[in-house]
Tab-separated table of C-alpha atoms in Angstrom:
chain	number	residue	atom	x	y	z
U	1	MET	CA	0.000	0.000	0.000
U	2	SER	CA	1.404	3.379	-0.982
U	3	GLU	CA	1.985	6.264	1.409
U	4	ILE	CA	-0.480	9.208	1.479
U	5	PRO	CA	0.632	11.875	3.980
U	6	SER	CA	-2.316	13.554	5.687
U	7	GLU	CA	-0.872	17.087	5.613
U	8	LEU	CA	-0.893	17.264	1.791
U	9	ARG	CA	-3.613	17.902	-0.799
U	10	TYR	CA	-4.036	15.796	-3.935
U	11	THR	CA	-5.522	15.664	-7.424
U	12	LYS	CA	-7.253	12.794	-9.202
U	13	SER	CA	-4.334	12.825	-11.648
U	14	HIS	CA	-1.927	11.927	-8.798
U	15	GLU	CA	-0.176	15.230	-8.096
U	16	TRP	CA	0.304	16.327	-4.485
U	17	VAL	CA	0.359	19.912	-3.200
U	18	ARG	CA	2.077	21.237	-0.070
U	19	SER	CA	1.317	24.711	1.314
U	20	MET	CA	4.589	26.354	2.299
U	21	GLU	CA	5.169	29.034	4.913
U	22	ASP	CA	5.984	31.693	2.322
U	23	GLY	CA	2.605	31.213	0.620
U	24	HIS	CA	4.024	29.183	-2.279
U	25	LEU	CA	2.758	25.743	-3.166
U	26	GLU	CA	5.102	22.808	-3.704
U	27	ILE	CA	4.008	20.150	-6.208
U	28	GLY	CA	5.096	16.616	-6.914
U	29	ILE	CA	3.658	13.234	-7.866
U	30	SER	CA	2.290	10.774	-5.326
U	31	ASP	CA	3.921	7.621	-4.051
U	32	HIS	CA	1.215	5.648	-5.855
U	33	ALA	CA	2.038	7.418	-9.146
U	34	GLN	CA	5.780	6.783	-8.902
U	35	GLU	CA	5.082	3.157	-8.043
U	36	MET	CA	2.844	2.717	-11.087
U	37	LEU	CA	5.363	4.366	-13.423
U	38	GLY	CA	8.438	2.604	-12.071
U	39	ASP	CA	12.082	3.696	-12.377
U	40	MET	CA	12.270	7.359	-13.418
U	41	VAL	CA	14.849	8.246	-16.053
U	42	TYR	CA	13.903	11.715	-17.315
U	43	VAL	CA	12.053	14.799	-16.118
U	44	GLU	CA	10.929	17.838	-18.097
U	45	LEU	CA	10.113	20.806	-15.856
U	46	PRO	CA	8.315	24.092	-16.601
U	47	GLU	CA	10.211	27.385	-16.933
U	48	VAL	CA	10.470	29.633	-13.930
U	49	GLY	CA	8.203	32.618	-14.532
U	50	ALA	CA	5.716	30.704	-16.657
U	51	THR	CA	2.056	31.024	-15.752
U	52	VAL	CA	-0.078	27.921	-15.664
U	53	ASN	CA	-3.790	27.305	-15.376
U	54	THR	CA	-5.383	24.512	-13.407
U	55	GLY	CA	-5.249	21.337	-15.472
U	56	ASP	CA	-2.497	22.489	-17.880
U	57	ASP	CA	0.138	19.885	-18.650
U	58	CYS	CA	3.219	21.633	-17.375
U	59	ALA	CA	5.791	18.894	-16.721
U	60	VAL	CA	6.637	15.408	-17.941
U	61	VAL	CA	8.041	12.534	-15.936
U	62	GLU	CA	9.393	9.566	-17.859
U	63	SER	CA	10.117	6.159	-16.435
U	64	VAL	CA	11.822	3.356	-18.339
U	65	LYS	CA	8.316	2.180	-19.115
U	66	ALA	CA	6.399	5.302	-20.120
U	67	ALA	CA	6.095	9.079	-20.312
U	68	SER	CA	3.475	10.734	-18.148
U	69	ASP	CA	2.201	14.326	-18.109
U	70	VAL	CA	2.049	16.253	-14.870
U	71	TYR	CA	-0.853	18.715	-14.619
U	72	ALA	CA	-0.931	22.008	-12.744
U	73	PRO	CA	-3.186	21.387	-9.726
U	74	ILE	CA	-3.672	25.131	-9.218
U	75	SER	CA	-3.401	28.261	-11.371
U	76	GLY	CA	-0.361	30.390	-10.694
U	77	GLU	CA	3.166	31.397	-11.603
U	78	ILE	CA	6.093	28.990	-11.462
U	79	VAL	CA	8.614	30.383	-8.969
U	80	GLU	CA	11.071	27.524	-8.657
U	81	VAL	CA	11.790	24.121	-10.217
U	82	ASN	CA	13.706	21.196	-8.727
U	83	SER	CA	16.615	21.272	-11.178
U	84	MET	CA	18.438	18.579	-9.193
U	85	LEU	CA	16.007	16.085	-10.779
U	86	SER	CA	17.568	16.368	-14.235
U	87	GLU	CA	20.668	14.649	-12.868
U	88	ALA	CA	18.840	12.346	-10.446
U	89	PRO	CA	15.290	11.659	-11.664
U	90	GLU	CA	15.246	8.502	-9.511
U	91	THR	CA	14.804	10.799	-6.485
U	92	ILE	CA	11.100	10.827	-7.402
U	93	ASN	CA	11.033	7.085	-6.713
U	94	SER	CA	12.993	7.197	-3.484
U	95	ASP	CA	11.440	10.322	-1.928
U	96	PRO	CA	8.288	11.361	-3.809
U	97	TYR	CA	7.003	13.707	-1.071
U	98	GLY	CA	10.374	15.217	-0.112
U	99	GLU	CA	13.474	15.646	-2.279
U	100	GLY	CA	11.474	14.457	-5.285
U	101	TRP	CA	9.269	17.595	-5.508
U	102	LEU	CA	8.894	18.961	-9.060
U	103	PHE	CA	8.115	22.679	-8.913
U	104	ARG	CA	6.816	25.487	-6.708
U	105	LEU	CA	4.242	28.072	-7.698
U	106	GLN	CA	2.675	31.283	-6.456
U	107	PRO	CA	-1.076	30.657	-6.588
U	108	VAL	CA	-3.400	33.205	-8.160
U	109	ASP	CA	-6.076	32.379	-5.629
U	110	ASP	CA	-4.977	31.280	-2.159
U	111	ASN	CA	-8.247	29.450	-1.579
U	112	GLU	CA	-8.068	27.197	-4.636
U	113	VAL	CA	-5.979	24.670	-2.739
U	114	ASP	CA	-8.919	23.952	-0.420
U	115	GLU	CA	-10.853	22.539	-3.363
U	116	LEU	CA	-8.319	19.738	-3.857
U	117	LEU	CA	-8.697	16.245	-2.417
U	118	ASP	CA	-7.553	15.554	1.107
U	119	ALA	CA	-5.631	12.384	1.964
U	120	GLU	CA	-8.827	10.436	2.570
U	121	GLY	CA	-10.367	11.523	-0.715
U	122	TYR	CA	-7.189	10.660	-2.581
U	123	SER	CA	-6.881	7.222	-0.979
U	124	GLU	CA	-10.348	6.478	-2.392
U	125	VAL	CA	-9.086	7.434	-5.854
U	126	VAL	CA	-6.103	5.106	-5.445
U	127	GLU	CA	-8.257	2.274	-4.144
U	128	ALA	CA	-10.679	2.583	-7.051
U	129	GLU	CA	-7.730	2.090	-9.423
U	130	ASN	CA	-6.465	-1.060	-7.764
E	1	MET	CA	-9.734	-13.123	-17.799
E	2	GLU	CA	-6.058	-13.400	-18.599
E	3	GLN	CA	-4.180	-16.685	-18.639
E	4	ARG	CA	-1.809	-17.446	-15.797
E	5	THR	CA	1.480	-19.315	-15.882
E	6	PRO	CA	2.393	-22.006	-13.305
E	7	LEU	CA	4.502	-19.323	-11.578
E	8	TYR	CA	1.651	-16.858	-11.036
E	9	GLN	CA	1.493	-17.385	-7.257
E	10	ALA	CA	5.282	-17.222	-6.959
E	11	HIS	CA	5.221	-13.820	-8.671
E	12	LEU	CA	2.584	-12.468	-6.310
E	13	ARG	CA	4.548	-13.713	-3.306
E	14	ALA	CA	7.644	-11.939	-4.634
E	15	GLY	CA	5.697	-8.664	-4.836
E	16	ALA	CA	5.544	-8.505	-8.620
E	17	LYS	CA	3.564	-5.854	-10.407
E	18	MET	CA	1.445	-7.811	-12.878
E	19	VAL	CA	0.364	-6.625	-16.333
E	20	ASN	CA	-1.515	-8.075	-19.268
E	21	PHE	CA	0.892	-9.199	-21.972
E	22	GLY	CA	-0.491	-10.966	-25.024
E	23	GLY	CA	-3.435	-12.264	-23.022
E	24	TRP	CA	-1.261	-13.406	-20.096
E	25	ASP	CA	-1.026	-12.005	-16.606
E	26	MET	CA	2.748	-11.462	-16.338
E	27	PRO	CA	5.180	-9.726	-13.960
E	28	VAL	CA	6.456	-6.420	-15.389
E	29	ASN	CA	8.825	-5.938	-12.451
E	30	TYR	CA	9.347	-6.984	-8.836
E	31	GLY	CA	10.332	-3.502	-7.666
E	32	SER	CA	12.985	-1.853	-9.805
E	33	GLN	CA	13.179	-2.736	-13.469
E	34	ILE	CA	16.612	-1.084	-13.704
E	35	ASP	CA	18.017	-3.190	-10.837
E	36	GLU	CA	16.680	-6.314	-12.561
E	37	HIS	CA	18.312	-5.225	-15.813
E	38	HIS	CA	21.688	-4.797	-14.088
E	39	ALA	CA	21.317	-8.172	-12.341
E	40	VAL	CA	21.228	-9.836	-15.761
E	41	ARG	CA	24.144	-7.823	-17.189
E	42	ARG	CA	26.335	-8.323	-14.105
E	43	ASP	CA	25.249	-11.571	-12.415
E	44	ALA	CA	22.182	-13.720	-13.122
E	45	GLY	CA	18.478	-13.030	-13.500
E	46	MET	CA	15.508	-15.219	-14.327
E	47	PHE	CA	12.330	-14.655	-16.299
E	48	ASP	CA	9.093	-16.562	-16.378
E	49	VAL	CA	8.651	-17.199	-20.100
E	50	SER	CA	5.950	-19.839	-19.698
E	51	HIS	CA	3.607	-17.687	-21.765
E	52	MET	CA	5.687	-18.493	-24.827
E	53	CYS	CA	4.289	-21.382	-26.799
E	54	ILE	CA	6.269	-24.594	-27.280
E	55	VAL	CA	5.245	-26.642	-30.298
E	56	ASP	CA	6.671	-30.076	-31.081
E	57	LEU	CA	6.659	-31.203	-34.691
E	58	GLU	CA	6.974	-34.941	-35.012
E	59	GLY	CA	6.957	-37.469	-37.818
E	60	SER	CA	9.002	-38.342	-40.840
E	61	ASP	CA	7.613	-35.396	-42.848
E	62	THR	CA	8.796	-32.816	-40.299
E	63	ARG	CA	11.920	-31.836	-42.186
E	64	GLU	CA	10.109	-31.382	-45.509
E	65	PHE	CA	7.388	-29.390	-43.739
E	66	LEU	CA	9.918	-27.001	-42.161
E	67	HIS	CA	11.629	-26.513	-45.513
E	68	VAL	CA	8.364	-24.932	-46.656
E	69	LEU	CA	7.233	-23.314	-43.413
E	70	VAL	CA	10.213	-21.247	-42.286
E	71	ALA	CA	12.546	-18.849	-44.117
E	72	ASN	CA	15.770	-20.064	-42.546
E	73	TYR	CA	17.221	-23.350	-43.777
E	74	ILE	CA	17.050	-26.192	-41.280
E	75	GLY	CA	19.475	-28.179	-43.421
E	76	LYS	CA	22.144	-26.133	-41.593
E	77	LEU	CA	21.355	-28.131	-38.476
E	78	LYS	CA	23.639	-31.149	-38.573
E	79	GLN	CA	23.973	-31.967	-34.914
E	80	PRO	CA	21.018	-32.955	-32.736
E	81	GLY	CA	20.141	-30.229	-30.237
E	82	LYS	CA	21.274	-27.371	-32.473
E	83	ALA	CA	19.003	-24.325	-32.497
E	84	LEU	CA	18.067	-21.983	-35.336
E	85	TYR	CA	16.354	-18.589	-35.306
E	86	SER	CA	13.932	-17.995	-38.159
E	87	CYS	CA	10.962	-16.053	-39.404
E	88	MET	CA	7.764	-17.713	-40.569
E	89	LEU	CA	6.510	-15.722	-43.566
E	90	ASN	CA	3.281	-15.241	-45.456
E	91	PRO	CA	3.338	-15.478	-49.282
E	92	ASP	CA	4.057	-11.709	-49.495
E	93	GLY	CA	7.179	-12.141	-47.395
E	94	GLY	CA	5.550	-10.493	-44.341
E	95	VAL	CA	6.574	-11.875	-40.981
E	96	ILE	CA	3.834	-13.999	-39.347
E	97	ASP	CA	6.117	-14.614	-36.385
E	98	ASP	CA	9.745	-15.090	-35.437
E	99	LEU	CA	10.660	-18.261	-33.640
E	100	ILE	CA	13.442	-20.464	-32.461
E	101	LEU	CA	13.581	-24.095	-33.450
E	102	TYR	CA	15.619	-26.953	-32.054
E	103	TYR	CA	16.581	-30.044	-34.022
E	104	MET	CA	15.897	-32.602	-31.308
E	105	ARG	CA	16.447	-35.717	-33.424
E	106	ASP	CA	15.311	-37.042	-36.772
E	107	GLY	CA	11.546	-36.780	-36.862
E	108	TRP	CA	11.343	-34.307	-33.990
E	109	PHE	CA	11.804	-30.535	-34.014
E	110	ARG	CA	10.825	-28.267	-31.139
E	111	LEU	CA	9.612	-24.717	-31.896
E	112	VAL	CA	9.142	-21.833	-29.485
E	113	VAL	CA	6.838	-19.094	-30.761
E	114	ASN	CA	5.569	-15.829	-29.286
E	115	ALA	CA	2.688	-15.786	-26.807
E	116	ALA	CA	0.537	-13.155	-28.490
E	117	THR	CA	0.769	-14.869	-31.882
E	118	ALA	CA	0.465	-18.488	-30.718
E	119	GLU	CA	-3.102	-19.095	-31.956
E	120	LYS	CA	-2.424	-17.460	-35.318
E	121	ASP	CA	0.824	-19.418	-35.701
E	122	LEU	CA	-0.775	-22.763	-34.927
E	123	ALA	CA	-3.664	-22.105	-37.326
E	124	TRP	CA	-1.129	-21.230	-40.040
E	125	MET	CA	0.950	-24.344	-39.330
E	126	HIS	CA	-2.106	-26.603	-39.492
E	127	GLN	CA	-3.186	-24.976	-42.745
E	128	GLN	CA	0.249	-25.516	-44.304
E	129	ALA	CA	0.464	-29.069	-42.934
E	130	GLN	CA	-2.473	-30.378	-44.915
E	131	SER	CA	-0.388	-31.950	-47.653
E	132	PHE	CA	1.913	-33.697	-45.164
E	133	THR	CA	0.661	-37.000	-43.805
E	134	ALA	CA	3.483	-38.141	-41.517
E	135	LEU	CA	3.407	-35.006	-39.374
E	136	GLU	CA	2.028	-34.217	-35.958
E	137	ILE	CA	1.785	-30.688	-34.507
E	138	LYS	CA	1.721	-30.862	-30.728
E	139	ARG	CA	1.209	-27.790	-28.596
E	140	ARG	CA	3.042	-28.351	-25.303
E	141	SER	CA	0.824	-26.441	-22.886
E	142	ASP	CA	1.968	-28.893	-20.216
E	143	LEU	CA	5.392	-27.217	-20.090
E	144	GLY	CA	6.401	-24.036	-18.309
E	145	MET	CA	9.616	-22.219	-19.120
E	146	ILE	CA	12.181	-20.211	-17.152
E	147	ALA	CA	14.974	-18.220	-18.825
E	148	VAL	CA	18.063	-17.735	-16.649
E	149	GLN	CA	20.430	-15.146	-18.116
E	150	GLY	CA	23.639	-13.378	-17.197
E	151	PRO	CA	27.393	-13.950	-16.900
E	152	ASN	CA	26.867	-16.181	-13.839
E	153	ALA	CA	23.643	-17.795	-15.033
E	154	ARG	CA	24.966	-21.140	-16.207
E	155	GLN	CA	27.046	-21.757	-13.132
E	156	LYS	CA	24.126	-20.855	-10.851
E	157	VAL	CA	21.694	-23.057	-12.749
E	158	ILE	CA	24.018	-26.045	-12.562
E	159	GLN	CA	24.545	-25.464	-8.846
E	160	ALA	CA	20.842	-24.887	-8.142
E	161	LEU	CA	19.652	-27.929	-10.035
E	162	ARG	CA	21.941	-30.460	-8.327
E	163	GLY	CA	19.371	-32.787	-6.893
E	164	PHE	CA	16.928	-32.070	-9.685
E	165	THR	CA	19.254	-33.387	-12.355
E	166	VAL	CA	19.895	-37.102	-12.520
E	167	LYS	CA	22.971	-39.189	-13.398
E	168	ASP	CA	25.487	-37.163	-15.449
E	169	GLU	CA	23.047	-34.399	-16.354
E	170	ASP	CA	24.948	-31.652	-14.534
E	171	GLU	CA	28.001	-32.483	-16.641
E	172	ARG	CA	25.890	-32.456	-19.759
E	173	LEU	CA	24.622	-29.010	-18.727
E	174	SER	CA	28.207	-27.769	-18.246
E	175	SER	CA	29.237	-28.944	-21.685
E	176	LEU	CA	26.106	-27.778	-23.521
E	177	GLY	CA	27.315	-25.551	-26.376
E	178	ARG	CA	25.985	-22.143	-27.297
E	179	PHE	CA	22.760	-22.325	-29.251
E	180	PHE	CA	22.217	-25.980	-28.386
E	181	GLY	CA	19.346	-27.575	-26.482
E	182	GLN	CA	19.142	-30.901	-24.752
E	183	ASP	CA	16.267	-33.021	-23.561
E	184	MET	CA	16.827	-34.434	-20.077
E	185	GLU	CA	14.878	-36.697	-17.791
E	186	LYS	CA	12.771	-34.004	-16.116
E	187	MET	CA	13.432	-30.957	-18.266
E	188	PHE	CA	14.560	-29.520	-21.560
E	189	VAL	CA	17.479	-27.104	-21.300
E	190	ALA	CA	18.773	-24.837	-24.062
E	191	ARG	CA	21.684	-22.420	-24.098
E	192	THR	CA	19.650	-19.673	-25.715
E	193	GLY	CA	17.977	-16.465	-24.627
E	194	TYR	CA	16.717	-12.989	-25.439
E	195	THR	CA	19.032	-10.687	-23.489
E	196	GLY	CA	22.393	-10.866	-25.268
E	197	GLU	CA	23.864	-12.658	-22.254
E	198	ASP	CA	24.859	-16.273	-21.894
E	199	GLY	CA	22.462	-18.532	-20.017
E	200	PHE	CA	19.888	-21.272	-20.176
E	201	GLU	CA	16.228	-21.572	-21.019
E	202	ILE	CA	14.651	-24.374	-19.027
E	203	ALA	CA	11.352	-26.024	-19.941
E	204	VAL	CA	9.790	-28.215	-17.253
E	205	GLY	CA	6.395	-29.692	-16.511
E	206	GLY	CA	4.070	-26.999	-15.189
E	207	GLU	CA	3.780	-28.743	-11.807
E	208	GLN	CA	7.588	-28.628	-11.383
E	209	CYS	CA	8.005	-24.993	-12.405
E	210	GLU	CA	7.607	-23.474	-8.983
E	211	PHE	CA	10.045	-25.965	-7.478
E	212	VAL	CA	12.730	-25.108	-10.049
E	213	TRP	CA	12.046	-21.373	-9.591
E	214	LYS	CA	12.542	-21.806	-5.838
E	215	LEU	CA	15.843	-23.671	-6.318
E	216	LEU	CA	17.096	-20.833	-8.510
E	217	LEU	CA	15.880	-18.220	-6.021
E	218	ASP	CA	17.786	-20.000	-3.248
E	219	GLU	CA	20.898	-19.893	-5.425
E	220	GLY	CA	20.632	-16.102	-5.603
E	221	VAL	CA	19.191	-15.714	-9.090
E	222	THR	CA	17.228	-12.420	-9.306
E	223	PRO	CA	13.610	-12.626	-10.535
E	224	CYS	CA	13.188	-10.215	-13.453
E	225	GLY	CA	10.042	-8.987	-15.163
E	226	LEU	CA	9.046	-8.189	-18.723
E	227	GLY	CA	10.221	-4.594	-18.271
E	228	ALA	CA	13.852	-5.619	-17.879
E	229	ARG	CA	13.439	-8.249	-20.577
E	230	ASP	CA	12.490	-5.499	-23.023
E	231	THR	CA	15.403	-3.154	-22.224
E	232	LEU	CA	17.840	-6.098	-22.291
E	233	ARG	CA	16.713	-7.342	-25.691
E	234	LEU	CA	16.717	-3.796	-27.090
E	235	GLU	CA	20.319	-3.215	-25.945
E	236	ALA	CA	21.196	-6.561	-27.531
E	237	GLY	CA	19.596	-5.396	-30.793
E	238	MET	CA	17.026	-8.173	-30.898
E	239	ASN	CA	13.748	-7.516	-32.670
E	240	LEU	CA	10.434	-7.667	-30.854
E	241	TYR	CA	7.624	-9.154	-32.884
E	242	GLY	CA	4.700	-6.747	-33.242
E	243	SER	CA	6.937	-3.707	-32.682
E	244	ASP	CA	9.980	-4.053	-34.929
E	245	MET	CA	8.365	-6.318	-37.492
E	246	ASP	CA	4.987	-7.786	-38.359
E	247	GLU	CA	3.063	-9.051	-41.385
E	248	SER	CA	3.496	-5.713	-43.167
E	249	THR	CA	7.311	-5.902	-43.119
E	250	THR	CA	9.731	-8.443	-44.561
E	251	PRO	CA	12.903	-9.787	-42.923
E	252	LEU	CA	14.899	-7.669	-45.414
E	253	GLU	CA	13.292	-4.517	-44.015
E	254	SER	CA	13.795	-5.692	-40.434
E	255	GLY	CA	17.520	-6.317	-40.223
E	256	LEU	CA	16.913	-10.058	-40.540
E	257	GLU	CA	18.317	-10.882	-43.976
E	258	TRP	CA	20.892	-13.066	-42.185
E	259	THR	CA	18.046	-15.377	-41.144
E	260	VAL	CA	16.876	-16.033	-44.705
E	261	GLY	CA	18.161	-19.323	-46.086
E	262	TRP	CA	18.589	-18.387	-49.766
E	263	GLU	CA	20.550	-21.578	-50.415
E	264	PRO	CA	19.667	-24.076	-51.771
E	265	VAL	CA	17.886	-22.072	-54.468
E	266	SER	CA	15.542	-24.975	-55.163
E	267	ARG	CA	13.918	-24.776	-51.704
E	268	GLN	CA	10.528	-23.119	-52.134
E	269	PHE	CA	9.754	-21.752	-48.673
E	270	ILE	CA	6.652	-19.624	-48.248
E	271	GLY	CA	7.446	-15.999	-49.102
E	272	ARG	CA	10.534	-16.838	-51.133
E	273	SER	CA	9.471	-15.316	-54.440
E	274	ALA	CA	8.348	-12.092	-52.730
E	275	LEU	CA	11.689	-11.805	-50.933
E	276	GLU	CA	13.615	-12.511	-54.131
E	277	ALA	CA	11.701	-9.794	-55.952
E	278	GLN	CA	12.416	-7.371	-53.130
E	279	ARG	CA	16.071	-8.288	-53.107
E	280	GLU	CA	16.157	-7.708	-56.861
E	281	THR	CA	14.606	-4.223	-56.774
E	282	GLY	CA	16.124	-3.293	-53.417
E	283	THR	CA	14.307	-2.376	-50.229
E	284	THR	CA	13.170	1.199	-49.672
E	285	ARG	CA	13.421	1.031	-45.877
E	286	LYS	CA	15.578	-0.658	-43.321
E	287	LEU	CA	16.020	-1.025	-39.583
E	288	VAL	CA	18.783	0.962	-37.888
E	289	GLY	CA	19.844	1.788	-34.369
E	290	LEU	CA	19.467	5.292	-32.917
E	291	VAL	CA	21.164	6.915	-29.962
E	292	LEU	CA	19.635	10.098	-28.567
E	293	LEU	CA	22.262	12.845	-28.242
E	294	GLU	CA	20.116	14.992	-25.954
E	295	ARG	CA	18.215	14.343	-22.767
E	296	GLY	CA	14.903	12.541	-23.125
E	297	VAL	CA	13.579	9.117	-23.989
E	298	LEU	CA	13.009	7.635	-27.441
E	299	ARG	CA	9.718	5.759	-27.721
E	300	SER	CA	8.036	3.529	-30.228
E	301	GLN	CA	6.107	5.425	-32.961
E	302	GLN	CA	8.057	8.685	-32.703
E	303	LYS	CA	8.792	10.227	-36.099
E	304	VAL	CA	12.423	10.321	-37.297
E	305	LEU	CA	13.472	13.054	-39.747
E	306	CYS	CA	16.502	11.946	-41.761
E	307	GLN	CA	17.502	15.104	-43.652
E	308	GLN	CA	17.374	14.621	-47.440
E	309	HIS	CA	16.462	10.949	-47.112
E	310	GLY	CA	12.955	11.531	-45.772
E	311	ALA	CA	11.212	10.340	-42.649
E	312	GLY	CA	11.039	7.127	-40.684
E	313	ARG	CA	9.619	5.921	-37.422
E	314	ILE	CA	10.906	4.401	-34.195
E	315	THR	CA	9.789	0.801	-33.765
E	316	SER	CA	11.210	0.228	-30.245
E	317	GLY	CA	12.694	2.819	-27.951
E	318	SER	CA	13.643	3.081	-24.329
E	319	PHE	CA	16.188	4.228	-21.833
E	320	SER	CA	19.224	1.951	-21.802
E	321	PRO	CA	20.236	1.203	-18.201
E	322	THR	CA	23.666	-0.078	-19.296
E	323	LEU	CA	24.495	3.009	-21.389
E	324	SER	CA	22.534	5.546	-19.297
E	325	LYS	CA	21.129	7.081	-22.466
E	326	SER	CA	18.177	6.557	-24.710
E	327	ILE	CA	18.382	4.096	-27.617
E	328	ALA	CA	15.976	2.862	-30.256
E	329	LEU	CA	15.428	0.734	-33.306
E	330	ALA	CA	13.910	2.712	-36.169
E	331	ARG	CA	12.696	1.933	-39.652
E	332	VAL	CA	14.120	4.595	-41.960
E	333	PRO	CA	14.743	5.119	-45.712
E	334	SER	CA	17.402	2.694	-47.021
E	335	SER	CA	19.730	5.503	-48.117
E	336	VAL	CA	20.348	6.606	-44.514
E	337	GLY	CA	23.944	5.864	-43.510
E	338	ILE	CA	25.559	4.870	-40.229
E	339	ASN	CA	26.792	7.847	-38.136
E	340	GLU	CA	24.440	10.283	-39.863
E	341	HIS	CA	22.502	12.602	-37.615
E	342	CYS	CA	18.729	12.851	-37.587
E	343	LYS	CA	15.954	14.532	-35.605
E	344	VAL	CA	13.351	12.719	-33.568
E	345	GLU	CA	10.021	14.358	-32.784
E	346	ILE	CA	9.517	13.997	-29.046
E	347	ARG	CA	6.299	15.716	-28.029
E	348	ASP	CA	6.570	19.294	-29.378
E	349	LYS	CA	10.353	19.268	-29.820
E	350	GLN	CA	12.893	17.930	-32.281
E	351	SER	CA	15.811	16.205	-30.564
E	352	SER	CA	19.093	15.165	-32.200
E	353	ALA	CA	19.970	11.504	-32.562
E	354	LYS	CA	22.696	9.544	-34.307
E	355	VAL	CA	22.241	6.507	-36.536
E	356	VAL	CA	24.310	3.575	-35.257
E	357	LYS	CA	24.847	-0.100	-35.870
E	358	TYR	CA	23.315	-2.422	-33.321
E	359	PRO	CA	23.665	-4.348	-30.964
E	360	PHE	CA	24.171	-1.457	-28.569
E	361	VAL	CA	25.576	-3.710	-25.832
E	362	LYS	CA	27.508	-6.949	-26.144
E	363	GLY	CA	28.954	-9.076	-23.358
E	364	GLY	CA	27.812	-6.451	-20.848
E	365	LYS	CA	29.873	-3.733	-22.620
E	366	SER	CA	28.901	-0.773	-24.770
E	367	CYS	CA	29.348	-1.155	-28.536
E	368	LEU	CA	28.945	2.576	-29.169
């Protein structure tokens, strides 16, 4: 059974969102998602400064097996990307909720994050897939 | 409902992630596909290949039948046990399937064909067999098969199977030559595989499969899934049926001319005249290797732009764990030369790649 930390928010498309102290949101893919994709070998991240709308495909993670789009869970501006991943994409496998984060954004609307799934809601999504 | 091999429960116990492959419920990995890949290149790994279909052809007409049925020439097989890789063609020269066949003894050949094409292959064989009376086509669903591959595979198999082998069989295993198979009391063992590494493929009765698997596990052989099998065969430059060739492509367009037995010219195998015509006029496309020069991953079906030569398409692509870069097989215009550069369309970008000879990896080492 994959890990689903209770302090994070989630999307049906398997991204997680962490609210940071400075008001930014940190985004990555869930433990379940990395498990389904398998060994990561390549990551394509958005450009810092780019604006994204909820649901836009804004990053790509590729495992040996397949390429998978990552969608923006929230509208906002990209403020930072985890450039360490280009050298060590396998970090997404080993630490999906920590060192394996993908990008950080400044949300347009601070309340939009509340509309995302909580851990319980997301675990139902995962269960329905199994 | 997908079919299950005799090792299905063993896979679940080992924590395998199962996927549907050609109608079979098969392990794609047991954790890390890359670790499994390295286990085969550096030590020994094992694959459940029980989904592959073993067919025994028996009777005094077997040889004549195979002269018609397959493109390679079985007359090359002088010594019992010797194996031969071949395509089975339709009259247009298209590949119905690729297979390996073993000359067991006079009046008995053993064929191993792909899982997804097994029904089609058997129907084709029966159709072609109608004019042969002394011929039996026996599907061996009673057998399971385990492929053990890697530099330490043979030694580990011999060690693991002490107690399962009888009399001098462990010595016979030690002396089994490359590309030979041998029928033993409780199993059939062949020194063949699909990874580019040395090793054995072991066929045993379905009820014995799990026992043999366990012996190998205890000897430290790493269970490997279909994911690693695919990256290993791609590095070794081995075609995958359904991706790199199918009924719409001939062996000449698939890098498999070496498997066509042109001699003797009198042998009328199915597809011969179509292949001869193609050889006469020349093929317009061929299979080459590609290495991606930028970051990213080459994937099947991506378009390849080969400058003045025109466009082609990737037939198999992946990340190569041994080379730590992306490699592919691609079908491109015949005029494309080795070492030329091309562009591959990956999503909305064009990435640079180089045309190379394959295999990409041999004996665990890079050929680039």
